[in-house]
Coordinates of C-alpha atoms in Angstrom, one line a residue:
M1 CA 46.6 14.2 103.9
L2 CA 46.7 14.7 99.8
T3 CA 50.6 14.7 99.3
C4 CA 52.0 16.5 96.2
P5 CA 54.4 15.6 93.6
P6 CA 57.4 17.3 92.6
Y7 CA 57.0 19.9 90.0
G8 CA 56.5 18.8 86.9
S9 CA 54.1 15.8 87.5
H10 CA 50.4 16.5 87.1
M11 CA 49.2 14.5 89.6
P12 CA 49.9 13.4 93.5
S13 CA 51.2 10.3 94.5
S14 CA 48.6 9.3 97.3
L15 CA 45.0 10.5 97.8
N16 CA 43.2 8.5 100.3
A17 CA 43.8 4.6 101.1
A18 CA 45.3 3.7 97.9
D19 CA 49.5 4.1 98.7
T20 CA 50.5 3.7 94.4
L21 CA 48.6 5.1 91.2
V22 CA 49.1 1.5 88.7
P23 CA 48.6 1.6 85.6
H24 CA 45.5 1.4 84.5
Q25 CA 45.8 -1.8 82.8
A26 CA 47.1 -3.8 85.6
H27 CA 44.1 -3.7 87.2
N28 CA 40.7 -4.7 86.0
S29 CA 38.6 -4.2 88.9
A30 CA 39.0 -0.7 89.5
V31 CA 39.5 2.6 87.9
A32 CA 42.9 4.6 89.7
P33 CA 42.3 7.4 91.6
A34 CA 43.8 10.5 89.2
R35 CA 41.9 8.9 86.4
I36 CA 39.1 9.5 88.8
L37 CA 39.6 13.0 88.9
D38 CA 40.4 13.5 85.4
L39 CA 36.9 12.3 84.8
L40 CA 35.1 14.5 86.8
P41 CA 33.1 17.7 85.1
G42 CA 34.8 19.9 87.4
L43 CA 37.8 21.9 88.2
V44 CA 40.4 20.2 90.6
A45 CA 43.3 21.5 91.6
Y46 CA 45.8 21.6 94.4
F47 CA 47.3 24.8 95.9
G48 CA 50.4 25.3 98.0
P49 CA 51.2 27.9 100.9
D50 CA 52.8 29.6 98.0
L51 CA 49.9 29.5 95.7
R52 CA 51.6 27.6 93.4
Y53 CA 49.8 24.7 91.5
R54 CA 50.7 21.1 92.8
Y55 CA 48.3 19.5 90.8
A56 CA 45.2 20.3 88.1
N57 CA 42.9 17.7 86.6
Q58 CA 42.6 17.4 82.9
T59 CA 39.2 19.0 82.9
Y60 CA 41.0 22.3 84.5
A61 CA 43.8 21.6 82.0
R62 CA 41.2 21.3 79.1
W63 CA 39.4 24.8 80.4
R64 CA 43.0 26.6 80.3
G65 CA 44.0 25.4 76.8
M66 CA 46.9 24.3 78.9
D67 CA 48.2 20.7 79.4
P68 CA 48.3 19.8 83.1
D69 CA 52.2 19.9 83.2
K70 CA 52.2 23.4 82.0
I71 CA 50.1 24.3 85.0
V72 CA 51.5 22.4 87.8
G73 CA 54.7 24.7 89.7
R74 CA 52.8 27.7 88.2
Y75 CA 51.9 30.6 90.3
V76 CA 48.0 31.0 90.2
R77 CA 48.1 34.8 88.9
E78 CA 50.0 33.2 85.5
I79 CA 47.1 30.7 85.0
V80 CA 44.1 32.7 85.9
G81 CA 44.7 35.8 84.5
E82 CA 44.9 39.4 86.3
R83 CA 40.8 39.4 86.5
N84 CA 40.5 36.9 88.4
Y85 CA 43.6 36.7 90.5
P86 CA 42.1 39.7 93.4
L87 CA 39.3 37.3 94.3
I88 CA 40.6 33.7 94.2
A89 CA 44.0 34.9 95.6
D90 CA 42.0 36.0 98.2
Q91 CA 40.3 32.8 99.0
L92 CA 43.3 31.3 98.6
R93 CA 44.9 32.7 101.3
R94 CA 41.8 32.4 103.8
A95 CA 42.0 28.5 103.4
L96 CA 45.2 28.7 104.1
G97 CA 44.6 29.9 107.0
G98 CA 42.2 26.9 108.0
E99 CA 38.9 28.4 106.6
T100 CA 36.9 26.1 104.3
I101 CA 35.3 28.3 101.9
S102 CA 32.2 27.9 99.3
Y103 CA 31.0 30.4 97.5
D104 CA 29.3 31.4 93.5
Y105 CA 31.5 34.0 91.4
L106 CA 31.8 35.1 87.7
L107 CA 35.3 33.6 86.1
F108 CA 36.6 35.1 83.4
D109 CA 38.2 33.5 80.6
N110 CA 39.5 36.0 77.8
D111 CA 36.1 37.7 76.9
D112 CA 33.8 35.2 77.8
Q113 CA 33.1 34.5 81.8
R114 CA 31.3 31.4 83.8
S115 CA 29.3 31.5 87.0
V116 CA 30.9 28.9 88.9
Q117 CA 30.9 27.8 92.2
G118 CA 34.3 27.2 94.3
S119 CA 35.0 24.9 97.5
Y120 CA 37.8 25.9 99.0
V121 CA 39.1 23.6 101.4
P122 CA 42.6 23.2 103.4
D123 CA 44.8 20.2 103.5
F124 CA 45.8 19.9 106.9
D125 CA 48.9 17.5 107.6
E126 CA 49.4 15.3 111.0
I127 CA 50.3 17.5 113.3
G128 CA 47.2 20.1 112.2
H129 CA 49.4 22.7 109.9
V130 CA 47.9 23.3 106.1
A131 CA 50.3 21.8 103.9
G132 CA 48.2 23.1 101.1
V133 CA 44.5 23.7 99.1
I134 CA 42.4 21.6 97.5
V135 CA 39.8 23.5 94.8
L136 CA 36.9 22.4 93.3
V137 CA 35.4 24.6 91.2
T138 CA 31.9 23.5 88.8
E139 CA 30.0 25.0 87.2
T140 CA 26.5 26.6 87.4
C141 CA 25.9 28.3 84.3
R142 CA 27.7 27.7 81.3
R143 CA 27.9 30.8 79.0
D144 CA 26.6 29.2 76.0
T145 CA 23.2 28.4 78.6
I146 CA 22.5 31.5 79.2
D147 CA 19.5 32.5 77.6
F148 CA 20.1 35.9 75.1
E149 CA 18.1 38.4 77.4
T150 CA 20.5 37.4 80.2
A151 CA 23.4 38.0 78.0
R152 CA 21.8 41.3 76.8
S153 CA 22.1 42.6 79.9
E154 CA 25.2 41.4 80.8
A155 CA 26.5 42.9 77.8
M156 CA 24.7 46.1 78.4
F157 CA 26.4 45.7 82.3
A158 CA 29.3 46.0 81.2
E159 CA 29.0 48.5 78.7
A160 CA 27.7 51.0 81.5
F161 CA 30.4 50.1 83.9
E162 CA 33.6 50.8 81.5
N163 CA 31.8 54.1 79.9
A164 CA 30.1 55.3 82.9
P165 CA 31.3 59.3 83.0
F166 CA 31.5 58.3 86.6
G167 CA 33.9 56.0 88.8
R168 CA 32.7 52.6 89.2
A169 CA 34.7 49.5 91.0
I170 CA 33.5 46.1 92.3
V171 CA 34.9 45.2 95.4
S172 CA 35.3 41.5 97.1
P173 CA 33.1 41.2 100.5
D174 CA 37.0 41.5 102.3
G175 CA 37.6 45.2 100.8
R176 CA 39.3 44.1 97.5
I177 CA 39.3 45.8 94.2
V178 CA 37.8 43.0 91.7
R179 CA 37.4 45.3 88.9
V180 CA 37.2 49.1 88.0
N181 CA 36.4 51.2 84.7
P182 CA 38.7 53.6 83.2
R183 CA 37.0 56.8 84.6
F184 CA 38.1 55.7 88.6
A185 CA 42.0 54.1 87.5
A186 CA 42.0 58.0 85.7
M187 CA 41.0 59.6 89.2
I188 CA 43.1 57.6 90.6
E189 CA 46.1 58.3 88.4
R190 CA 46.8 54.7 88.1
P191 CA 46.7 52.2 85.1
A192 CA 43.6 50.0 86.2
Q193 CA 45.5 46.9 85.6
D194 CA 47.4 47.9 89.0
L195 CA 44.7 48.6 90.8
L196 CA 43.5 45.0 90.9
G197 CA 43.8 43.1 94.2
L198 CA 44.8 46.3 96.1
G199 CA 42.7 46.7 99.2
I200 CA 40.4 50.0 99.6
S201 CA 42.9 50.6 102.9
D202 CA 45.7 51.3 100.0
I203 CA 43.9 54.0 97.8
T204 CA 42.1 55.9 101.2
H205 CA 42.8 58.8 103.0
P206 CA 44.0 57.6 106.3
D207 CA 41.2 60.3 108.0
D208 CA 38.7 58.5 106.1
L209 CA 39.1 55.2 106.1
E210 CA 37.3 54.3 109.7
S211 CA 34.3 55.7 108.3
D212 CA 34.5 53.7 104.9
L213 CA 35.4 50.0 106.6
R214 CA 32.7 50.5 109.5
Q215 CA 29.8 50.6 107.2
L216 CA 31.4 48.3 105.1
N217 CA 31.4 45.9 107.7
E218 CA 27.9 46.8 108.8
I219 CA 26.7 45.6 105.4
L220 CA 28.4 42.3 106.2
A221 CA 26.6 42.1 109.2
G222 CA 23.5 42.5 107.4
V223 CA 22.9 45.8 109.3
R224 CA 22.5 47.8 105.6
N225 CA 22.4 47.2 102.1
G226 CA 24.6 50.5 101.2
Y227 CA 25.9 53.4 102.1
S228 CA 27.0 56.8 100.6
M229 CA 29.5 59.2 101.6
E230 CA 32.3 61.6 101.1
K231 CA 35.7 60.7 101.4
R232 CA 39.3 61.5 100.0
Y233 CA 41.4 59.4 97.7
V234 CA 44.9 59.3 97.9
R235 CA 47.1 58.8 94.2
P236 CA 50.5 57.5 94.1
N237 CA 52.1 60.9 94.4
G238 CA 50.1 61.3 97.7
T239 CA 48.0 63.9 97.2
A240 CA 44.4 63.4 97.8
F241 CA 41.0 64.6 95.9
S242 CA 37.5 64.7 97.5
A243 CA 34.8 61.8 96.3
R244 CA 31.0 61.5 96.6
L245 CA 31.0 57.1 96.9
E246 CA 28.0 55.4 97.3
V247 CA 28.4 51.9 98.0
S248 CA 25.4 49.2 97.5
A249 CA 25.9 45.3 98.1
V250 CA 25.3 42.5 95.3
R251 CA 24.2 39.5 97.5
N252 CA 23.5 35.5 96.4
D253 CA 20.2 33.5 97.2
S254 CA 21.8 32.9 100.8
G255 CA 21.6 36.4 101.6
Q256 CA 25.5 36.5 102.1
V257 CA 27.5 39.5 100.4
T258 CA 29.3 38.5 97.0
C259 CA 30.7 41.9 96.1
F260 CA 30.3 45.5 96.7
F261 CA 29.6 47.5 93.7
A262 CA 31.1 51.0 94.1
H263 CA 29.9 54.4 92.1
V264 CA 32.8 57.1 92.6
E265 CA 32.1 60.6 91.7
D266 CA 35.1 63.5 92.1
I267 CA 34.0 66.5 93.9
T268 CA 37.2 68.0 94.0
Q269 CA 36.4 71.2 91.9
Q270 CA 32.8 71.4 93.7
R271 CA 34.4 71.7 97.2
E272 CA 36.7 74.1 96.1
A273 CA 34.2 76.2 94.4
E274 CA 32.3 76.1 97.6
R275 CA 35.4 76.8 99.1
R276 CA 35.8 79.8 97.3
L277 CA 32.4 80.8 97.8
I278 CA 32.4 80.6 101.2
E279 CA 35.0 82.9 101.2
M280 CA 33.3 85.4 99.4
N281 CA 30.5 85.2 101.2
A282 CA 32.6 86.1 104.3
R283 CA 34.4 89.0 102.3
L284 CA 30.9 90.1 101.6
S285 CA 29.7 90.1 104.8
L286 CA 32.5 92.0 106.2
V287 CA 32.1 94.6 103.8
S288 CA 28.2 94.8 104.1
E289 CA 28.8 95.1 107.4
A290 CA 30.7 97.7 107.0
V291 CA 28.6 99.6 104.8
R292 CA 26.2 101.7 106.3
G293 CA 23.2 101.1 104.6
G294 CA 22.1 97.7 102.8
S295 CA 20.5 95.9 99.9
W296 CA 17.2 94.7 98.2
H297 CA 15.3 93.6 95.4
M298 CA 12.4 93.8 93.4
D299 CA 9.9 91.2 91.4
V300 CA 9.1 93.0 88.1
A301 CA 6.0 90.7 87.5
S302 CA 4.8 90.4 90.9
G303 CA 5.9 93.8 91.9
T304 CA 7.1 92.3 95.6
F305 CA 9.6 94.5 97.0
E306 CA 11.7 93.5 99.5
T307 CA 14.9 95.3 101.7
S308 CA 17.3 93.7 103.2
Q309 CA 17.2 92.9 107.2
Q310 CA 20.4 95.6 107.3
L311 CA 19.1 98.2 105.5
A312 CA 15.6 98.0 107.6
R313 CA 17.8 98.0 110.4
F314 CA 19.6 101.0 109.2
V315 CA 16.3 102.6 109.1
A316 CA 14.8 102.2 111.9
G317 CA 16.9 100.5 114.4
P318 CA 17.8 97.1 115.4
E319 CA 14.6 95.2 115.9
A320 CA 13.0 96.8 112.1
Q321 CA 11.8 94.0 110.3
P322 CA 12.5 93.8 105.8
Y323 CA 10.1 96.8 104.1
D324 CA 8.1 96.4 101.6
L325 CA 8.0 99.4 98.8
D326 CA 5.6 101.6 100.5
G327 CA 6.8 101.0 104.1
F328 CA 10.5 102.1 102.6
S329 CA 9.1 104.7 100.2
E330 CA 7.5 106.9 103.6
H331 CA 10.8 106.9 105.0
I332 CA 12.3 108.8 101.7
L333 CA 12.1 112.9 102.1
P334 CA 8.5 113.8 100.0
E335 CA 10.6 116.1 98.2
D336 CA 13.1 113.9 97.3
R337 CA 10.8 110.7 96.2
A338 CA 10.5 111.4 92.4
K339 CA 14.3 110.8 92.2
A340 CA 13.5 107.1 93.9
D341 CA 10.9 106.6 91.3
L342 CA 11.8 103.0 89.8
S343 CA 9.5 103.1 86.7
D344 CA 12.1 103.3 83.9
L345 CA 13.7 100.2 85.1
I346 CA 10.6 98.3 85.5
E347 CA 9.6 99.3 81.8
G348 CA 12.9 98.7 80.5
K349 CA 14.1 101.9 79.9
H350 CA 17.5 101.6 81.4
D351 CA 19.4 98.4 82.6
R352 CA 20.6 100.6 85.6
S353 CA 20.8 103.9 87.4
S354 CA 22.0 105.6 90.6
V355 CA 20.1 108.4 92.5
E356 CA 21.2 110.2 95.6
Y357 CA 18.3 111.1 98.3
R358 CA 17.8 111.9 101.9
L359 CA 16.7 109.2 104.2
Q360 CA 14.8 109.8 107.3
T361 CA 16.2 107.2 110.0
A362 CA 16.3 106.7 113.6
S363 CA 19.5 108.8 114.0
G364 CA 18.4 111.5 111.8
I365 CA 18.3 112.3 107.9
H366 CA 20.8 110.4 106.0
W367 CA 21.5 111.3 102.7
M368 CA 21.7 108.1 100.3
R369 CA 22.5 106.7 97.2
C370 CA 21.2 104.4 95.3
D371 CA 22.6 102.1 92.7
R372 CA 19.8 100.0 90.9
R373 CA 20.4 97.4 88.0
L374 CA 17.5 95.4 85.9
L375 CA 18.3 91.8 85.4
R376 CA 16.2 90.8 82.5
D377 CA 14.9 86.8 81.6
E378 CA 16.2 84.7 78.5
H379 CA 13.9 86.7 76.2
G380 CA 15.0 90.1 77.2
R381 CA 11.9 91.3 79.4
P382 CA 12.9 92.9 82.7
E383 CA 12.4 90.0 85.4
K384 CA 14.2 91.5 88.6
L385 CA 15.6 94.8 90.0
V386 CA 18.5 94.5 92.6
G387 CA 19.4 97.8 94.3
V388 CA 22.3 99.0 97.0
T389 CA 21.5 101.9 99.2
I390 CA 24.8 102.9 101.0
D391 CA 24.9 106.3 103.4
L392 CA 26.7 108.5 101.9
T393 CA 25.8 111.6 104.6
E394 CA 29.4 112.4 105.4
E395 CA 30.8 112.1 101.7
H396 CA 27.9 114.6 101.1
E397 CA 29.1 117.2 103.8
R398 CA 32.9 116.8 102.5
R399 CA 31.1 117.9 98.9
I400 CA 29.8 120.3 99.9
R401 CA 32.6 121.9 102.0
A402 CA 34.5 121.4 99.3
E403 CA 32.2 123.6 97.2
L404 CA 31.7 126.1 99.4
E405 CA 35.9 126.2 100.0
A406 CA 36.4 126.5 96.0
T407 CA 33.1 129.5 96.0
T408 CA 34.0 130.8 99.3
D409 CA 36.9 133.6 100.8
P410 CA 38.6 131.6 103.5
L411 CA 38.8 134.9 105.4
T412 CA 35.5 136.6 105.5
G413 CA 33.6 133.5 104.6
L414 CA 31.8 135.7 101.8
L415 CA 31.3 134.2 98.4
N416 CA 34.8 134.7 96.2
R417 CA 34.7 135.9 92.4
R418 CA 34.2 132.4 91.4
G419 CA 31.3 131.9 93.5
L420 CA 29.6 135.4 92.9
D421 CA 30.0 134.1 88.8
Q422 CA 28.2 130.7 89.6
R423 CA 25.4 132.5 91.7
L424 CA 24.8 135.1 88.9
A425 CA 25.0 132.3 86.0
A426 CA 21.9 130.2 88.3
L427 CA 19.8 133.6 88.6
P428 CA 16.5 133.8 86.2
A429 CA 17.6 135.1 82.8
D430 CA 14.6 138.0 83.1
L431 CA 15.1 139.0 86.7
A432 CA 16.6 142.5 87.0
C433 CA 19.4 143.3 89.6
G434 CA 21.8 146.0 90.6
V435 CA 25.3 145.7 91.5
M436 CA 27.6 147.5 93.7
L437 CA 31.6 147.4 93.9
V438 CA 32.9 148.6 96.9
D439 CA 36.4 149.5 97.5
L440 CA 37.9 150.8 100.8
D441 CA 39.4 154.1 101.0
G442 CA 42.6 154.2 103.6
F443 CA 42.7 150.6 104.1
K444 CA 46.9 150.3 102.5
Q445 CA 47.8 152.6 105.1
V446 CA 46.4 150.5 107.8
N447 CA 47.9 147.6 106.7
D448 CA 51.0 149.0 106.3
T449 CA 51.3 150.7 109.6
L450 CA 49.2 148.1 112.1
G451 CA 50.2 144.8 110.1
H452 CA 48.3 142.2 108.1
D453 CA 46.3 141.3 111.3
A454 CA 44.7 143.9 111.8
G455 CA 44.0 144.4 108.0
D456 CA 42.2 141.1 108.4
A457 CA 40.2 141.8 111.0
I458 CA 39.0 145.3 109.2
L459 CA 38.5 142.9 106.1
V460 CA 36.3 140.8 108.3
E461 CA 34.4 143.4 110.0
V462 CA 33.3 144.8 106.5
G463 CA 32.1 141.2 105.2
D464 CA 29.7 141.2 108.5
R465 CA 28.6 145.3 108.0
L466 CA 27.7 144.1 104.0
R467 CA 25.8 141.3 105.0
G468 CA 24.1 143.3 107.5
S469 CA 23.0 145.6 105.2
V470 CA 21.2 143.9 102.6
R471 CA 19.0 141.1 102.2
R472 CA 18.8 137.3 103.0
D473 CA 18.6 136.4 98.9
D474 CA 21.3 139.6 97.6
L475 CA 24.5 138.4 97.1
V476 CA 27.7 139.7 98.9
A477 CA 31.5 139.0 97.8
R478 CA 35.0 139.5 98.1
L479 CA 36.6 140.3 94.6
G480 CA 39.8 140.4 96.0
G481 CA 42.5 142.6 98.4
D482 CA 40.2 145.2 99.7
E483 CA 37.5 145.3 96.8
F484 CA 33.9 143.8 97.7
A485 CA 30.7 143.4 95.5
V486 CA 26.6 143.4 96.2
V487 CA 24.4 142.2 94.1
L488 CA 20.4 143.2 94.9
V489 CA 18.7 140.4 93.3
G490 CA 15.0 141.4 91.9
A491 CA 15.7 145.3 93.1
D492 CA 15.0 148.7 90.9
I493 CA 17.3 151.4 90.3
G494 CA 15.5 152.8 93.8
K495 CA 16.4 150.3 95.7
L496 CA 20.0 150.6 94.5
E497 CA 20.4 154.6 95.2
S498 CA 19.5 153.9 98.7
L499 CA 21.7 150.6 99.3
A500 CA 24.6 152.7 98.2
A501 CA 24.1 156.0 100.4
R502 CA 23.3 153.5 103.4
T503 CA 26.5 151.6 102.7
V504 CA 28.8 154.5 102.4
T505 CA 27.5 155.5 105.8
V506 CA 27.9 152.2 107.4
L507 CA 31.9 151.1 106.0
Q508 CA 32.8 155.0 107.8
G509 CA 31.8 153.9 111.4
R510 CA 35.4 153.4 113.3
F511 CA 36.9 149.9 113.2
D512 CA 38.1 148.3 116.1
A513 CA 41.4 147.3 114.6
C514 CA 42.5 151.0 114.3
G515 CA 41.8 151.8 118.2
D516 CA 44.2 154.7 118.7
S517 CA 45.8 154.6 115.9
G518 CA 44.0 157.7 114.6
L519 CA 43.5 155.7 111.0
D520 CA 40.5 155.5 109.5
V521 CA 38.8 153.5 107.1
G522 CA 36.1 154.4 104.4
A523 CA 34.4 153.3 101.2
S524 CA 33.8 154.2 97.6
I525 CA 31.1 152.4 95.6
G526 CA 30.2 152.2 92.0
A527 CA 26.6 151.2 91.5
A528 CA 25.0 149.7 88.3
W529 CA 21.4 148.2 87.7
S530 CA 20.5 145.7 85.0
A531 CA 17.6 143.9 83.5
S532 CA 19.1 140.8 82.4
P533 CA 21.8 139.5 85.2
L534 CA 22.8 136.4 82.9
V535 CA 22.9 138.0 79.6
T536 CA 24.9 141.3 80.8
Q537 CA 27.0 140.1 83.5
R538 CA 29.7 141.4 82.0
A539 CA 28.6 144.2 80.8
V540 CA 26.9 145.3 84.1
M541 CA 29.8 144.7 86.3
T542 CA 32.2 146.8 83.4
R543 CA 29.6 149.8 84.0
A544 CA 29.7 149.3 88.1
D545 CA 33.7 149.3 87.8
R546 CA 33.4 152.4 86.0
A547 CA 30.9 154.4 88.0
L548 CA 34.1 153.7 91.1
Y549 CA 36.5 155.1 89.4
Q550 CA 34.3 158.0 88.8
A551 CA 33.3 157.9 92.7
K552 CA 36.9 157.4 94.0
A553 CA 37.8 160.6 91.3
A554 CA 35.6 162.6 93.4
G555 CA 37.1 162.4 96.3
R556 CA 36.1 159.6 97.6
G557 CA 33.8 158.5 100.7
T558 CA 30.9 158.5 98.4
W559 CA 29.3 156.9 95.8
R560 CA 28.1 157.2 92.1
L561 CA 25.5 155.6 89.7
A562 CA 26.6 154.2 86.3
A563 CA 24.6 155.8 83.4

């Protein structure tokens, strides 16, 4: 056993068979053991279980630039420095556990570094307990003997390590952090100095630790030389961030792992973006499934066109496959295909457009709205077309109903005044028309006597009789109350006169709503003819109204033609 002196002495009181160290001059035939240790070129030190120095030889003291007396009694971290401490302290603890250790490593000394071999030997007492650790360190490659290329390589490595935009760390074989760069420290949100000596379990999310340690152990066992994984690191405040970790092993000539080199990239924002994209795609998928129709795209350069699977199934059923342009166009009704033409977009004349057309599908004809958009390349040239085709049959029908309600008399189903004006305005300007204004005779008396229900029934029947008297393209309208209008589209004066006379007769027939009341309803008619309904519409109506006044003044139940 190597017995250590009290703090303050720089040499042990006994070393082996020699029990007492005596002055050098008292022994001419031998050199004192302490003197022998001081003459060794290697560093010799002795540590107690508390990791404090019990002894340091002169070589060790010179290397540290201190007197031996200033070293003995100090804690190991105070002498070896923060960069060396994690690795050396770990080896000392292993030796205190009874393990003899020998390995090569880099020893940092301010801005200098030395390649050394360290031997850590446990010192057992008489009953087999470890009383301390003897350390012998020999330099295997002095800094001043390293060739220029090696020095430059090391400098380049140090610069790349420190300034890397990603996190980097060097980890000892037992999983303790030896060195980190500023980026890694910023990720963990701890000073780099505070990370030295920590185990990876101290900064790894518990759920990811087992996988990380298992792969590290596989490297130590020679199963692999490195690995990559995604894991979460834990910050001091308890928050975690996701990172992509790549680990590679550094081995010595005998194949033993001397350290692990870790490359760490923070992917928290990437994972968050991916999560948002997944959520967005899920929402779009739900929206897409809820919409009747689908999408399509076209490459302008190649002319390649393809519908989505959903649009193909909408057109032809669940087994349908995506259509090309010709296949899809065949389902557009021939009279609507011009609306679906893509030429202006392909030529870059427009960047977007919206059209409506009818599509023949397995479930019948549907009105579709297609919104198209042009995507250009970096030079502004047309590159791709994208479109969304949505079924708007129900909307189209609602719109038609709304238009009908706005232009149709709700009681009789005839055109109202607004509807008649719109239909007249749509007629060609050179188309001759005859106009009849019809006013019921005796209607007020029936309405007052028999009630409004009877009156409404008479109005409905009048509308039916008028529709039955005219051609399909002629217009019949209820202008209000008991006043009606009939427009003979493309008729000459002779046809107008004939219809006016016939209509008076038709409306003099008995109405069911009158029953046995003895009340009768008839009609007076004023007629006018015009060669152009669009230009002279108001004048024609005024002339017909004057003629109606003349017919009523003549005794009613007759008709008059405006001059």
